[in-house]
């Protein structure tokens, strides 16, 4: 995304130079040059502020903007047979990819089907394609402290 913004800024500067040059050429109105420069600087600052925020979030492994961890937790708990959830973590792999890990405690006999439902939920409702889900049946494999 940073490379994309950089290229767009370069293109914007080029267009600004052409427009300012044409205006100066045809009207002699030289003040247009610094005015166009200020407009371009403003557009770049506004455009890169979001990238800076996302970069800091990535560096801190924070949940990406627009991802409500509590909402995801409630959605998983609403799946049939899911009785508890722990170790839910959501973090950005990049500015466009999000990863999720969680332990789902369940009482389902068809664990594979539950896994498919949970993955589909993450993918369709929250656009999270990188999921690592541990299914726990509440028996010997349960890890209340993990
Ligand atoms: Zn666990």
Short mmCIF file of N, CA, C and O and ligand atoms in Angstrom, two decimals:
data_model
loop_
_atom_site.label_atom_id
_atom_site.label_comp_id
_atom_site.label_asym_id
_atom_site.label_seq_id
_atom_site.Cartn_x
_atom_site.Cartn_y
_atom_site.Cartn_z
N UNK A 1 0.84 -1.20 0.00
CA UNK A 1 0.00 0.00 0.00
C UNK A 1 0.87 1.25 0.00
O UNK A 1 0.53 2.24 -0.63
N UNK A 2 2.01 1.19 0.73
CA UNK A 2 2.93 2.32 0.73
C UNK A 2 3.48 2.60 -0.66
O UNK A 2 3.57 3.76 -1.08
N UNK A 3 3.82 1.52 -1.39
CA UNK A 3 4.33 1.68 -2.75
C UNK A 3 3.27 2.30 -3.65
O UNK A 3 3.56 3.18 -4.47
N UNK A 4 2.02 1.85 -3.47
CA UNK A 4 0.91 2.39 -4.27
C UNK A 4 0.74 3.89 -4.00
O UNK A 4 0.64 4.70 -4.93
N UNK A 5 0.73 4.27 -2.71
CA UNK A 5 0.56 5.69 -2.36
C UNK A 5 1.73 6.52 -2.90
O UNK A 5 1.53 7.64 -3.35
N UNK A 6 2.93 5.94 -2.86
CA UNK A 6 4.11 6.64 -3.38
C UNK A 6 3.94 6.93 -4.87
O UNK A 6 4.19 8.04 -5.33
N UNK A 7 3.51 5.91 -5.62
CA UNK A 7 3.33 6.08 -7.06
C UNK A 7 2.23 7.10 -7.36
O UNK A 7 2.35 7.92 -8.27
N UNK A 8 1.13 7.04 -6.56
CA UNK A 8 0.04 8.00 -6.78
C UNK A 8 0.52 9.42 -6.47
O UNK A 8 0.14 10.37 -7.16
N UNK A 9 1.34 9.58 -5.43
CA UNK A 9 1.87 10.90 -5.08
C UNK A 9 2.75 11.42 -6.22
O UNK A 9 2.67 12.60 -6.61
N UNK A 10 3.60 10.54 -6.77
CA UNK A 10 4.46 10.93 -7.89
C UNK A 10 3.62 11.38 -9.09
O UNK A 10 3.91 12.39 -9.73
N UNK A 11 2.56 10.61 -9.37
CA UNK A 11 1.69 10.97 -10.50
C UNK A 11 1.01 12.31 -10.23
O UNK A 11 0.91 13.15 -11.12
N UNK A 12 0.57 12.52 -8.98
CA UNK A 12 -0.09 13.78 -8.61
C UNK A 12 0.85 14.96 -8.77
O UNK A 12 0.44 16.02 -9.28
N UNK A 13 2.11 14.79 -8.36
CA UNK A 13 3.10 15.86 -8.51
C UNK A 13 3.30 16.19 -9.99
O UNK A 13 3.34 17.36 -10.39
N UNK A 14 3.40 15.13 -10.82
CA UNK A 14 3.61 15.35 -12.26
C UNK A 14 2.45 16.13 -12.87
O UNK A 14 2.65 17.07 -13.64
N UNK A 15 1.23 15.70 -12.53
CA UNK A 15 0.05 16.39 -13.06
C UNK A 15 0.03 17.84 -12.58
O UNK A 15 -0.25 18.76 -13.36
N UNK A 16 0.38 18.05 -11.31
CA UNK A 16 0.41 19.40 -10.75
C UNK A 16 1.41 20.30 -11.47
O UNK A 16 1.12 21.46 -11.76
N UNK A 17 2.58 19.74 -11.78
CA UNK A 17 3.62 20.51 -12.48
C UNK A 17 3.14 20.90 -13.88
O UNK A 17 3.32 22.05 -14.32
N UNK A 18 2.49 19.96 -14.56
CA UNK A 18 1.99 20.23 -15.91
C UNK A 18 0.93 21.33 -15.88
O UNK A 18 0.96 22.29 -16.67
N UNK A 19 -0.01 21.20 -14.92
CA UNK A 19 -1.10 22.20 -14.82
C UNK A 19 -0.53 23.57 -14.47
O UNK A 19 -0.84 24.58 -15.12
N UNK A 20 0.35 23.61 -13.45
CA UNK A 20 0.93 24.89 -13.05
C UNK A 20 1.75 25.49 -14.19
O UNK A 20 1.67 26.71 -14.44
N UNK A 21 2.51 24.65 -14.90
CA UNK A 21 3.31 25.14 -16.03
C UNK A 21 2.43 25.73 -17.12
O UNK A 21 2.74 26.79 -17.69
N UNK A 22 1.33 25.06 -17.43
CA UNK A 22 0.42 25.54 -18.47
C UNK A 22 -0.21 26.87 -18.07
O UNK A 22 -0.29 27.80 -18.87
N UNK A 23 -0.61 26.98 -16.78
CA UNK A 23 -1.23 28.22 -16.30
C UNK A 23 -0.22 29.37 -16.37
O UNK A 23 -0.55 30.48 -16.83
N UNK A 24 1.03 29.10 -15.94
CA UNK A 24 2.06 30.15 -15.98
C UNK A 24 2.34 30.56 -17.43
O UNK A 24 2.45 31.75 -17.75
N UNK A 25 2.41 29.57 -18.31
CA UNK A 25 2.71 29.81 -19.72
C UNK A 25 1.65 30.70 -20.38
O UNK A 25 1.97 31.64 -21.11
N UNK A 26 0.38 30.40 -20.08
CA UNK A 26 -0.70 31.10 -20.79
C UNK A 26 -1.18 32.36 -20.09
O UNK A 26 -1.76 33.23 -20.72
N UNK A 27 -0.94 32.48 -18.75
CA UNK A 27 -1.47 33.64 -18.04
C UNK A 27 -0.37 34.45 -17.35
O UNK A 27 -0.60 35.58 -16.95
N UNK A 28 0.81 33.84 -17.15
CA UNK A 28 1.88 34.52 -16.42
C UNK A 28 1.59 34.60 -14.94
O UNK A 28 2.26 35.30 -14.19
N UNK A 29 0.59 33.85 -14.48
CA UNK A 29 0.18 33.88 -13.07
C UNK A 29 1.07 32.93 -12.27
O UNK A 29 0.74 31.80 -12.02
N UNK A 30 2.26 33.40 -11.82
CA UNK A 30 3.27 32.52 -11.22
C UNK A 30 2.91 32.02 -9.83
O UNK A 30 3.45 31.02 -9.38
N UNK A 31 1.99 32.71 -9.14
CA UNK A 31 1.61 32.28 -7.79
C UNK A 31 0.98 30.88 -7.81
O UNK A 31 0.94 30.17 -6.80
N UNK A 32 0.49 30.43 -8.99
CA UNK A 32 -0.14 29.11 -9.09
C UNK A 32 0.85 27.99 -8.74
O UNK A 32 0.44 26.95 -8.21
N UNK A 33 2.13 28.22 -8.99
CA UNK A 33 3.13 27.16 -8.73
C UNK A 33 3.18 26.78 -7.25
O UNK A 33 2.99 25.61 -6.90
N UNK A 34 3.41 27.74 -6.32
CA UNK A 34 3.41 27.36 -4.89
C UNK A 34 2.03 26.90 -4.41
O UNK A 34 1.93 26.04 -3.53
N UNK A 35 0.95 27.47 -4.98
CA UNK A 35 -0.40 27.06 -4.55
C UNK A 35 -0.64 25.58 -4.88
O UNK A 35 -1.13 24.82 -4.05
N UNK A 36 -0.26 25.18 -6.10
CA UNK A 36 -0.42 23.77 -6.48
C UNK A 36 0.45 22.89 -5.60
O UNK A 36 0.04 21.80 -5.18
N UNK A 37 1.66 23.36 -5.27
CA UNK A 37 2.56 22.60 -4.39
C UNK A 37 1.90 22.34 -3.04
O UNK A 37 1.94 21.23 -2.50
N UNK A 38 1.27 23.39 -2.48
CA UNK A 38 0.62 23.24 -1.17
C UNK A 38 -0.55 22.26 -1.24
O UNK A 38 -0.77 21.47 -0.32
N UNK A 39 -1.30 22.31 -2.33
CA UNK A 39 -2.42 21.37 -2.49
C UNK A 39 -1.90 19.93 -2.52
O UNK A 39 -2.44 19.04 -1.85
N UNK A 40 -0.80 19.73 -3.29
CA UNK A 40 -0.24 18.38 -3.40
C UNK A 40 0.27 17.89 -2.04
O UNK A 40 0.02 16.75 -1.63
N UNK A 41 0.95 18.77 -1.29
CA UNK A 41 1.46 18.40 0.03
C UNK A 41 0.30 18.00 0.95
O UNK A 41 0.37 17.01 1.68
N UNK A 42 -0.78 18.77 0.91
CA UNK A 42 -1.95 18.47 1.75
C UNK A 42 -2.54 17.10 1.41
O UNK A 42 -2.84 16.30 2.29
N UNK A 43 -2.68 16.83 0.10
CA UNK A 43 -3.24 15.55 -0.34
C UNK A 43 -2.35 14.40 0.12
O UNK A 43 -2.83 13.37 0.61
N UNK A 44 -1.02 14.55 0.01
CA UNK A 44 -0.09 13.48 0.42
C UNK A 44 -0.18 13.25 1.92
O UNK A 44 -0.23 12.11 2.39
N UNK A 45 -0.22 14.34 2.71
CA UNK A 45 -0.30 14.20 4.16
C UNK A 45 -1.56 13.47 4.58
O UNK A 45 -1.54 12.56 5.41
N UNK A 46 -2.70 13.84 3.98
CA UNK A 46 -3.97 13.18 4.32
C UNK A 46 -3.92 11.72 3.89
O UNK A 46 -4.34 10.83 4.63
N UNK A 47 -3.36 11.46 2.71
CA UNK A 47 -3.34 10.10 2.17
C UNK A 47 -2.44 9.16 2.94
O UNK A 47 -2.69 7.96 3.00
N UNK A 48 -1.37 9.68 3.54
CA UNK A 48 -0.41 8.81 4.22
C UNK A 48 -0.68 8.66 5.71
O UNK A 48 -0.11 7.80 6.35
N UNK A 49 -1.56 9.50 6.27
CA UNK A 49 -1.84 9.42 7.70
C UNK A 49 -2.41 8.04 8.05
O UNK A 49 -2.00 7.40 9.02
N UNK A 50 -3.34 7.56 7.25
CA UNK A 50 -3.94 6.24 7.49
C UNK A 50 -2.90 5.14 7.39
O UNK A 50 -2.92 4.19 8.18
N UNK A 51 -1.98 5.28 6.43
CA UNK A 51 -0.92 4.27 6.27
C UNK A 51 -0.02 4.24 7.51
O UNK A 51 0.35 3.18 7.99
N UNK A 52 0.28 5.43 8.03
CA UNK A 52 1.12 5.49 9.24
C UNK A 52 0.42 4.80 10.41
O UNK A 52 1.02 4.00 11.13
N UNK A 53 -0.87 5.08 10.57
CA UNK A 53 -1.63 4.44 11.66
C UNK A 53 -1.65 2.93 11.50
O UNK A 53 -1.43 2.19 12.45
N UNK A 54 -1.92 2.44 10.26
CA UNK A 54 -1.96 1.00 10.02
C UNK A 54 -0.59 0.36 10.27
O UNK A 54 -0.50 -0.76 10.79
N UNK A 55 0.48 1.08 9.91
CA UNK A 55 1.83 0.55 10.09
C UNK A 55 2.14 0.38 11.58
O UNK A 55 2.73 -0.62 12.00
N UNK A 56 1.74 1.38 12.38
CA UNK A 56 1.96 1.29 13.83
C UNK A 56 1.15 0.12 14.39
O UNK A 56 1.64 -0.67 15.21
N UNK A 57 -0.11 -0.04 13.94
CA UNK A 57 -0.94 -1.16 14.39
C UNK A 57 -0.28 -2.49 14.06
O UNK A 57 -0.27 -3.42 14.87
N UNK A 58 0.27 -2.59 12.83
CA UNK A 58 0.93 -3.84 12.42
C UNK A 58 2.14 -4.11 13.30
O UNK A 58 2.35 -5.24 13.75
N UNK A 59 2.93 -3.06 13.56
CA UNK A 59 4.14 -3.23 14.37
C UNK A 59 3.79 -3.67 15.78
O UNK A 59 4.54 -4.40 16.42
N UNK A 60 2.62 -3.26 16.26
CA UNK A 60 2.20 -3.61 17.62
C UNK A 60 1.32 -4.85 17.65
O UNK A 60 0.82 -5.24 18.70
N UNK A 61 1.11 -5.49 16.48
CA UNK A 61 0.21 -6.66 16.39
C UNK A 61 -1.19 -6.35 16.91
O UNK A 61 -1.85 -7.20 17.51
N UNK A 62 -1.64 -5.13 16.72
CA UNK A 62 -2.98 -4.76 17.17
C UNK A 62 -4.02 -5.32 16.20
O UNK A 62 -3.71 -5.62 15.05
N UNK A 63 -5.26 -5.47 16.70
CA UNK A 63 -6.33 -5.90 15.80
C UNK A 63 -6.54 -4.81 14.74
O UNK A 63 -6.52 -3.63 15.07
N UNK A 64 -6.67 -5.20 13.48
CA UNK A 64 -6.84 -4.20 12.42
C UNK A 64 -8.08 -3.34 12.65
O UNK A 64 -9.03 -3.78 13.27
N UNK A 65 -8.05 -2.12 12.11
CA UNK A 65 -9.20 -1.24 12.23
C UNK A 65 -10.42 -1.89 11.58
O UNK A 65 -10.32 -2.54 10.56
N UNK A 66 -11.56 -1.72 12.20
CA UNK A 66 -12.78 -2.31 11.66
C UNK A 66 -13.02 -3.72 12.15
O UNK A 66 -14.05 -4.30 11.87
N UNK A 67 -12.06 -4.28 12.90
CA UNK A 67 -12.23 -5.64 13.44
C UNK A 67 -12.56 -5.53 14.93
O UNK A 67 -11.75 -5.04 15.71
N UNK A 68 -13.78 -5.94 15.29
CA UNK A 68 -14.19 -5.92 16.69
C UNK A 68 -14.05 -7.33 17.25
O UNK A 68 -14.82 -8.23 16.91
N UNK A 69 -13.04 -7.50 18.12
CA UNK A 69 -12.75 -8.84 18.66
C UNK A 69 -13.96 -9.39 19.43
O UNK A 69 -14.28 -10.58 19.33
N UNK A 70 -14.65 -8.52 20.18
CA UNK A 70 -15.81 -8.99 20.95
C UNK A 70 -16.93 -9.48 20.03
O UNK A 70 -17.64 -10.44 20.35
N UNK A 71 -17.10 -8.84 18.89
CA UNK A 71 -18.12 -9.25 17.93
C UNK A 71 -17.78 -10.62 17.35
O UNK A 71 -18.65 -11.48 17.18
N UNK A 72 -16.49 -10.84 17.04
CA UNK A 72 -16.05 -12.12 16.50
C UNK A 72 -16.26 -13.21 17.55
O UNK A 72 -16.75 -14.30 17.25
N UNK A 73 -15.93 -12.90 18.80
CA UNK A 73 -16.10 -13.85 19.90
C UNK A 73 -17.57 -14.27 20.01
O UNK A 73 -17.88 -15.46 20.10
N UNK A 74 -18.46 -13.30 19.97
CA UNK A 74 -19.89 -13.59 20.08
C UNK A 74 -20.37 -14.43 18.90
O UNK A 74 -21.20 -15.33 19.06
N UNK A 75 -19.83 -14.15 17.71
CA UNK A 75 -20.25 -14.89 16.52
C UNK A 75 -19.82 -16.35 16.61
O UNK A 75 -20.59 -17.25 16.25
N UNK A 76 -18.61 -16.59 17.10
CA UNK A 76 -18.15 -17.98 17.25
C UNK A 76 -18.99 -18.70 18.31
O UNK A 76 -19.36 -19.87 18.15
N UNK A 77 -19.29 -18.01 19.41
CA UNK A 77 -20.09 -18.62 20.48
C UNK A 77 -21.50 -18.94 20.00
O UNK A 77 -22.17 -19.84 20.53
N UNK A 78 -21.97 -18.22 18.98
CA UNK A 78 -23.32 -18.45 18.46
C UNK A 78 -23.38 -19.66 17.53
O UNK A 78 -24.47 -20.10 17.16
N UNK A 79 -22.21 -20.20 17.15
CA UNK A 79 -22.21 -21.41 16.31
C UNK A 79 -22.81 -22.56 17.11
O UNK A 79 -22.54 -22.68 18.30
N UNK A 80 -23.61 -23.44 16.46
CA UNK A 80 -24.23 -24.55 17.18
C UNK A 80 -23.20 -25.46 17.83
O UNK A 80 -22.24 -25.87 17.18
N UNK A 81 -23.37 -25.72 19.12
CA UNK A 81 -22.50 -26.65 19.82
C UNK A 81 -21.26 -26.03 20.44
O UNK A 81 -20.55 -26.68 21.21
N UNK A 82 -20.97 -24.76 20.14
CA UNK A 82 -19.80 -24.11 20.74
C UNK A 82 -20.19 -23.63 22.14
O UNK A 82 -21.13 -22.85 22.29
N UNK A 83 -19.46 -24.12 23.16
CA UNK A 83 -19.82 -23.79 24.54
C UNK A 83 -18.90 -22.74 25.16
O UNK A 83 -19.26 -22.10 26.13
N UNK A 84 -17.71 -22.62 24.60
CA UNK A 84 -16.78 -21.63 25.14
C UNK A 84 -15.71 -21.31 24.09
O UNK A 84 -15.52 -22.07 23.14
N UNK A 85 -15.05 -20.19 24.29
CA UNK A 85 -13.95 -19.81 23.40
C UNK A 85 -12.87 -19.16 24.25
O UNK A 85 -13.17 -18.42 25.20
N UNK A 86 -11.64 -19.51 23.97
CA UNK A 86 -10.54 -18.82 24.66
C UNK A 86 -9.35 -18.70 23.71
O UNK A 86 -9.36 -19.28 22.62
N UNK A 87 -8.37 -17.93 24.14
CA UNK A 87 -7.19 -17.66 23.33
C UNK A 87 -7.54 -17.13 21.94
O UNK A 87 -6.94 -17.55 20.95
N UNK A 88 -8.51 -16.23 21.89
CA UNK A 88 -8.86 -15.60 20.61
C UNK A 88 -7.90 -14.45 20.35
O UNK A 88 -7.77 -13.53 21.17
N UNK A 89 -7.19 -14.54 19.24
CA UNK A 89 -6.26 -13.48 18.85
C UNK A 89 -6.52 -13.09 17.40
O UNK A 89 -6.70 -13.96 16.55
N UNK A 90 -6.55 -11.81 17.14
CA UNK A 90 -6.75 -11.31 15.78
C UNK A 90 -5.68 -10.26 15.53
O UNK A 90 -5.49 -9.35 16.34
N UNK A 91 -4.95 -10.40 14.43
CA UNK A 91 -3.91 -9.42 14.15
C UNK A 91 -3.69 -9.32 12.63
O UNK A 91 -4.06 -10.24 11.89
N UNK A 92 -3.09 -8.23 12.20
CA UNK A 92 -2.89 -8.03 10.78
C UNK A 92 -1.59 -8.65 10.31
O UNK A 92 -0.55 -8.48 10.93
N UNK A 93 -1.67 -9.41 9.19
CA UNK A 93 -0.46 -9.92 8.55
C UNK A 93 0.12 -8.85 7.64
O UNK A 93 1.31 -8.77 7.40
N UNK A 94 -0.77 -8.02 7.10
CA UNK A 94 -0.40 -6.89 6.26
C UNK A 94 -1.56 -5.92 6.35
O UNK A 94 -2.47 -6.12 7.15
N UNK A 95 -1.55 -4.87 5.51
CA UNK A 95 -2.66 -3.92 5.58
C UNK A 95 -3.92 -4.49 4.95
O UNK A 95 -4.99 -3.91 5.08
N UNK A 96 -3.81 -5.65 4.27
CA UNK A 96 -5.00 -6.23 3.63
C UNK A 96 -5.33 -7.64 4.11
O UNK A 96 -6.42 -8.13 3.83
N UNK A 97 -4.43 -8.31 4.84
CA UNK A 97 -4.67 -9.68 5.29
C UNK A 97 -4.70 -9.73 6.81
O UNK A 97 -3.85 -9.15 7.47
N UNK A 98 -5.70 -10.46 7.34
CA UNK A 98 -5.87 -10.57 8.78
C UNK A 98 -5.79 -12.04 9.19
O UNK A 98 -6.29 -12.90 8.48
N UNK A 99 -5.15 -12.29 10.32
CA UNK A 99 -5.03 -13.66 10.83
C UNK A 99 -5.80 -13.78 12.14
O UNK A 99 -5.98 -12.80 12.87
N UNK A 100 -6.29 -14.98 12.39
CA UNK A 100 -7.05 -15.24 13.61
C UNK A 100 -6.69 -16.61 14.16
O UNK A 100 -6.56 -17.57 13.40
N UNK A 101 -6.49 -16.69 15.48
CA UNK A 101 -6.35 -17.98 16.14
C UNK A 101 -7.34 -18.02 17.29
O UNK A 101 -7.65 -16.98 17.88
N UNK A 102 -7.86 -19.21 17.59
CA UNK A 102 -8.80 -19.36 18.70
C UNK A 102 -8.93 -20.83 19.08
O UNK A 102 -8.69 -21.71 18.26
N UNK A 103 -9.30 -21.06 20.32
CA UNK A 103 -9.64 -22.39 20.79
C UNK A 103 -11.16 -22.41 20.99
O UNK A 103 -11.69 -21.57 21.72
N UNK A 104 -11.84 -23.34 20.32
CA UNK A 104 -13.28 -23.46 20.45
C UNK A 104 -13.60 -24.73 21.24
O UNK A 104 -13.24 -25.82 20.82
N UNK A 105 -14.27 -24.57 22.38
CA UNK A 105 -14.73 -25.73 23.15
C UNK A 105 -16.13 -26.05 22.67
O UNK A 105 -16.98 -25.15 22.54
N UNK A 106 -16.39 -27.34 22.36
CA UNK A 106 -17.68 -27.70 21.74
C UNK A 106 -18.15 -29.06 22.24
O UNK A 106 -17.40 -29.83 22.85
N UNK A 107 -19.42 -29.35 21.95
CA UNK A 107 -19.98 -30.67 22.29
C UNK A 107 -20.55 -31.34 21.03
O UNK A 107 -21.49 -32.11 21.11
N UNK A 108 -19.95 -31.00 19.88
CA UNK A 108 -20.43 -31.56 18.62
C UNK A 108 -19.77 -32.91 18.34
O UNK A 108 -18.59 -33.12 18.67
N UNK A 109 -20.50 -33.82 17.69
CA UNK A 109 -19.93 -35.08 17.27
C UNK A 109 -19.19 -34.91 15.95
O UNK A 109 -18.21 -35.61 15.68
N UNK A 110 -19.65 -33.95 15.12
CA UNK A 110 -19.04 -33.72 13.80
C UNK A 110 -18.08 -32.52 13.86
O UNK A 110 -18.38 -31.44 13.39
N UNK A 111 -16.91 -32.76 14.44
CA UNK A 111 -15.94 -31.66 14.64
C UNK A 111 -15.49 -31.07 13.30
O UNK A 111 -15.28 -29.86 13.20
N UNK A 112 -15.35 -31.91 12.28
CA UNK A 112 -14.91 -31.40 10.98
C UNK A 112 -15.91 -30.40 10.41
O UNK A 112 -15.54 -29.38 9.82
N UNK A 113 -17.20 -30.71 10.60
CA UNK A 113 -18.24 -29.80 10.12
C UNK A 113 -18.19 -28.48 10.89
O UNK A 113 -18.34 -27.40 10.31
N UNK A 114 -17.97 -28.57 12.21
CA UNK A 114 -17.87 -27.35 13.02
C UNK A 114 -16.68 -26.51 12.56
O UNK A 114 -16.79 -25.28 12.41
N UNK A 115 -15.56 -27.18 12.28
CA UNK A 115 -14.38 -26.45 11.81
C UNK A 115 -14.68 -25.72 10.50
O UNK A 115 -14.34 -24.54 10.33
N UNK A 116 -15.36 -26.41 9.59
CA UNK A 116 -15.72 -25.79 8.31
C UNK A 116 -16.66 -24.61 8.52
O UNK A 116 -16.50 -23.55 7.88
N UNK A 117 -17.63 -24.76 9.44
CA UNK A 117 -18.56 -23.66 9.72
C UNK A 117 -17.83 -22.46 10.32
O UNK A 117 -18.09 -21.31 9.96
N UNK A 118 -16.91 -22.73 11.24
CA UNK A 118 -16.17 -21.64 11.89
C UNK A 118 -15.27 -20.90 10.88
O UNK A 118 -15.18 -19.67 10.88
N UNK A 119 -14.63 -21.67 9.99
CA UNK A 119 -13.78 -21.05 8.95
C UNK A 119 -14.63 -20.22 7.99
O UNK A 119 -14.24 -19.12 7.61
N UNK A 120 -15.79 -20.76 7.62
CA UNK A 120 -16.68 -20.04 6.71
C UNK A 120 -17.17 -18.75 7.35
O UNK A 120 -17.27 -17.70 6.70
N UNK A 121 -17.48 -18.83 8.66
CA UNK A 121 -17.94 -17.64 9.39
C UNK A 121 -16.86 -16.55 9.35
O UNK A 121 -17.15 -15.38 9.05
N UNK A 122 -15.63 -16.94 9.66
CA UNK A 122 -14.53 -15.96 9.67
C UNK A 122 -14.33 -15.35 8.28
O UNK A 122 -14.10 -14.15 8.15
N UNK A 123 -14.44 -16.20 7.26
CA UNK A 123 -14.19 -15.75 5.89
C UNK A 123 -15.30 -14.85 5.37
O UNK A 123 -15.04 -13.78 4.83
N UNK A 124 -16.55 -15.27 5.55
CA UNK A 124 -17.66 -14.53 4.93
C UNK A 124 -18.07 -13.30 5.73
O UNK A 124 -18.35 -12.26 5.16
N UNK A 125 -18.08 -13.42 7.07
CA UNK A 125 -18.58 -12.29 7.85
C UNK A 125 -17.49 -11.29 8.22
O UNK A 125 -17.75 -10.09 8.34
N UNK A 126 -16.25 -11.79 8.40
CA UNK A 126 -15.20 -10.89 8.86
C UNK A 126 -14.05 -10.77 7.87
O UNK A 126 -13.05 -10.10 8.16
N UNK A 127 -14.15 -11.44 6.70
CA UNK A 127 -13.12 -11.37 5.66
C UNK A 127 -11.75 -11.82 6.18
O UNK A 127 -10.72 -11.30 5.77
N UNK A 128 -11.76 -12.80 7.09
CA UNK A 128 -10.51 -13.33 7.63
C UNK A 128 -10.30 -14.72 7.04
O UNK A 128 -11.06 -15.64 7.30
N UNK A 129 -9.24 -14.83 6.21
CA UNK A 129 -9.00 -16.10 5.50
C UNK A 129 -7.91 -16.93 6.16
O UNK A 129 -7.78 -18.12 5.89
N UNK A 130 -7.12 -16.31 7.02
CA UNK A 130 -6.04 -17.05 7.69
C UNK A 130 -6.49 -17.39 9.11
O UNK A 130 -6.29 -16.61 10.03
N UNK A 131 -7.13 -18.55 9.28
CA UNK A 131 -7.59 -18.96 10.60
C UNK A 131 -6.84 -20.19 11.06
O UNK A 131 -6.53 -21.08 10.27
N UNK A 132 -6.51 -20.20 12.35
CA UNK A 132 -5.96 -21.40 12.98
C UNK A 132 -6.86 -21.68 14.18
O UNK A 132 -6.85 -20.92 15.16
N UNK A 133 -7.69 -22.72 14.07
CA UNK A 133 -8.69 -23.00 15.10
C UNK A 133 -8.39 -24.34 15.77
O UNK A 133 -8.17 -25.35 15.09
N UNK A 134 -8.36 -24.32 17.08
CA UNK A 134 -8.17 -25.55 17.86
C UNK A 134 -9.52 -25.93 18.45
O UNK A 134 -10.12 -25.15 19.19
N UNK A 135 -9.99 -27.14 18.11
CA UNK A 135 -11.28 -27.60 18.62
C UNK A 135 -11.05 -28.47 19.84
O UNK A 135 -10.24 -29.40 19.81
N UNK A 136 -11.75 -28.14 20.93
CA UNK A 136 -11.60 -28.89 22.17
C UNK A 136 -12.96 -29.43 22.58
O UNK A 136 -13.94 -28.70 22.62
N UNK A 137 -13.00 -30.75 22.85
CA UNK A 137 -14.29 -31.39 23.14
C UNK A 137 -14.64 -31.37 24.62
O UNK A 137 -15.63 -31.96 25.03
N UNK A 138 -13.83 -30.69 25.41
CA UNK A 138 -14.14 -30.61 26.84
C UNK A 138 -13.65 -31.82 27.62
O UNK A 138 -13.85 -31.89 28.82
N UNK A 139 -12.99 -32.76 26.94
CA UNK A 139 -12.48 -33.95 27.61
C UNK A 139 -11.03 -33.75 28.01
O UNK A 139 -10.64 -32.66 28.47
N UNK A 140 -10.23 -34.78 27.79
CA UNK A 140 -8.82 -34.73 28.19
C UNK A 140 -8.04 -33.64 27.44
O UNK A 140 -7.05 -33.15 27.94
N UNK A 141 -8.53 -33.31 26.24
CA UNK A 141 -7.81 -32.33 25.43
C UNK A 141 -8.11 -30.89 25.83
O UNK A 141 -7.50 -29.97 25.34
N UNK A 142 -9.09 -30.70 26.72
CA UNK A 142 -9.45 -29.34 27.13
C UNK A 142 -8.24 -28.69 27.82
O UNK A 142 -7.52 -29.31 28.57
N UNK A 143 -8.03 -27.44 27.52
CA UNK A 143 -6.90 -26.72 28.15
C UNK A 143 -7.41 -25.41 28.72
O UNK A 143 -7.28 -24.36 28.13
N UNK A 144 -7.98 -25.50 29.91
CA UNK A 144 -8.56 -24.31 30.52
C UNK A 144 -7.54 -23.23 30.79
O UNK A 144 -7.86 -22.04 30.81
N UNK A 145 -6.28 -23.62 30.93
CA UNK A 145 -5.25 -22.64 31.29
C UNK A 145 -4.40 -22.22 30.09
O UNK A 145 -3.52 -21.41 30.23
N UNK A 146 -4.67 -22.81 28.91
CA UNK A 146 -3.79 -22.48 27.78
C UNK A 146 -4.22 -21.21 27.08
O UNK A 146 -5.24 -20.65 27.37
ZN1 LIG B 1 -7.58 -24.26 24.68
#
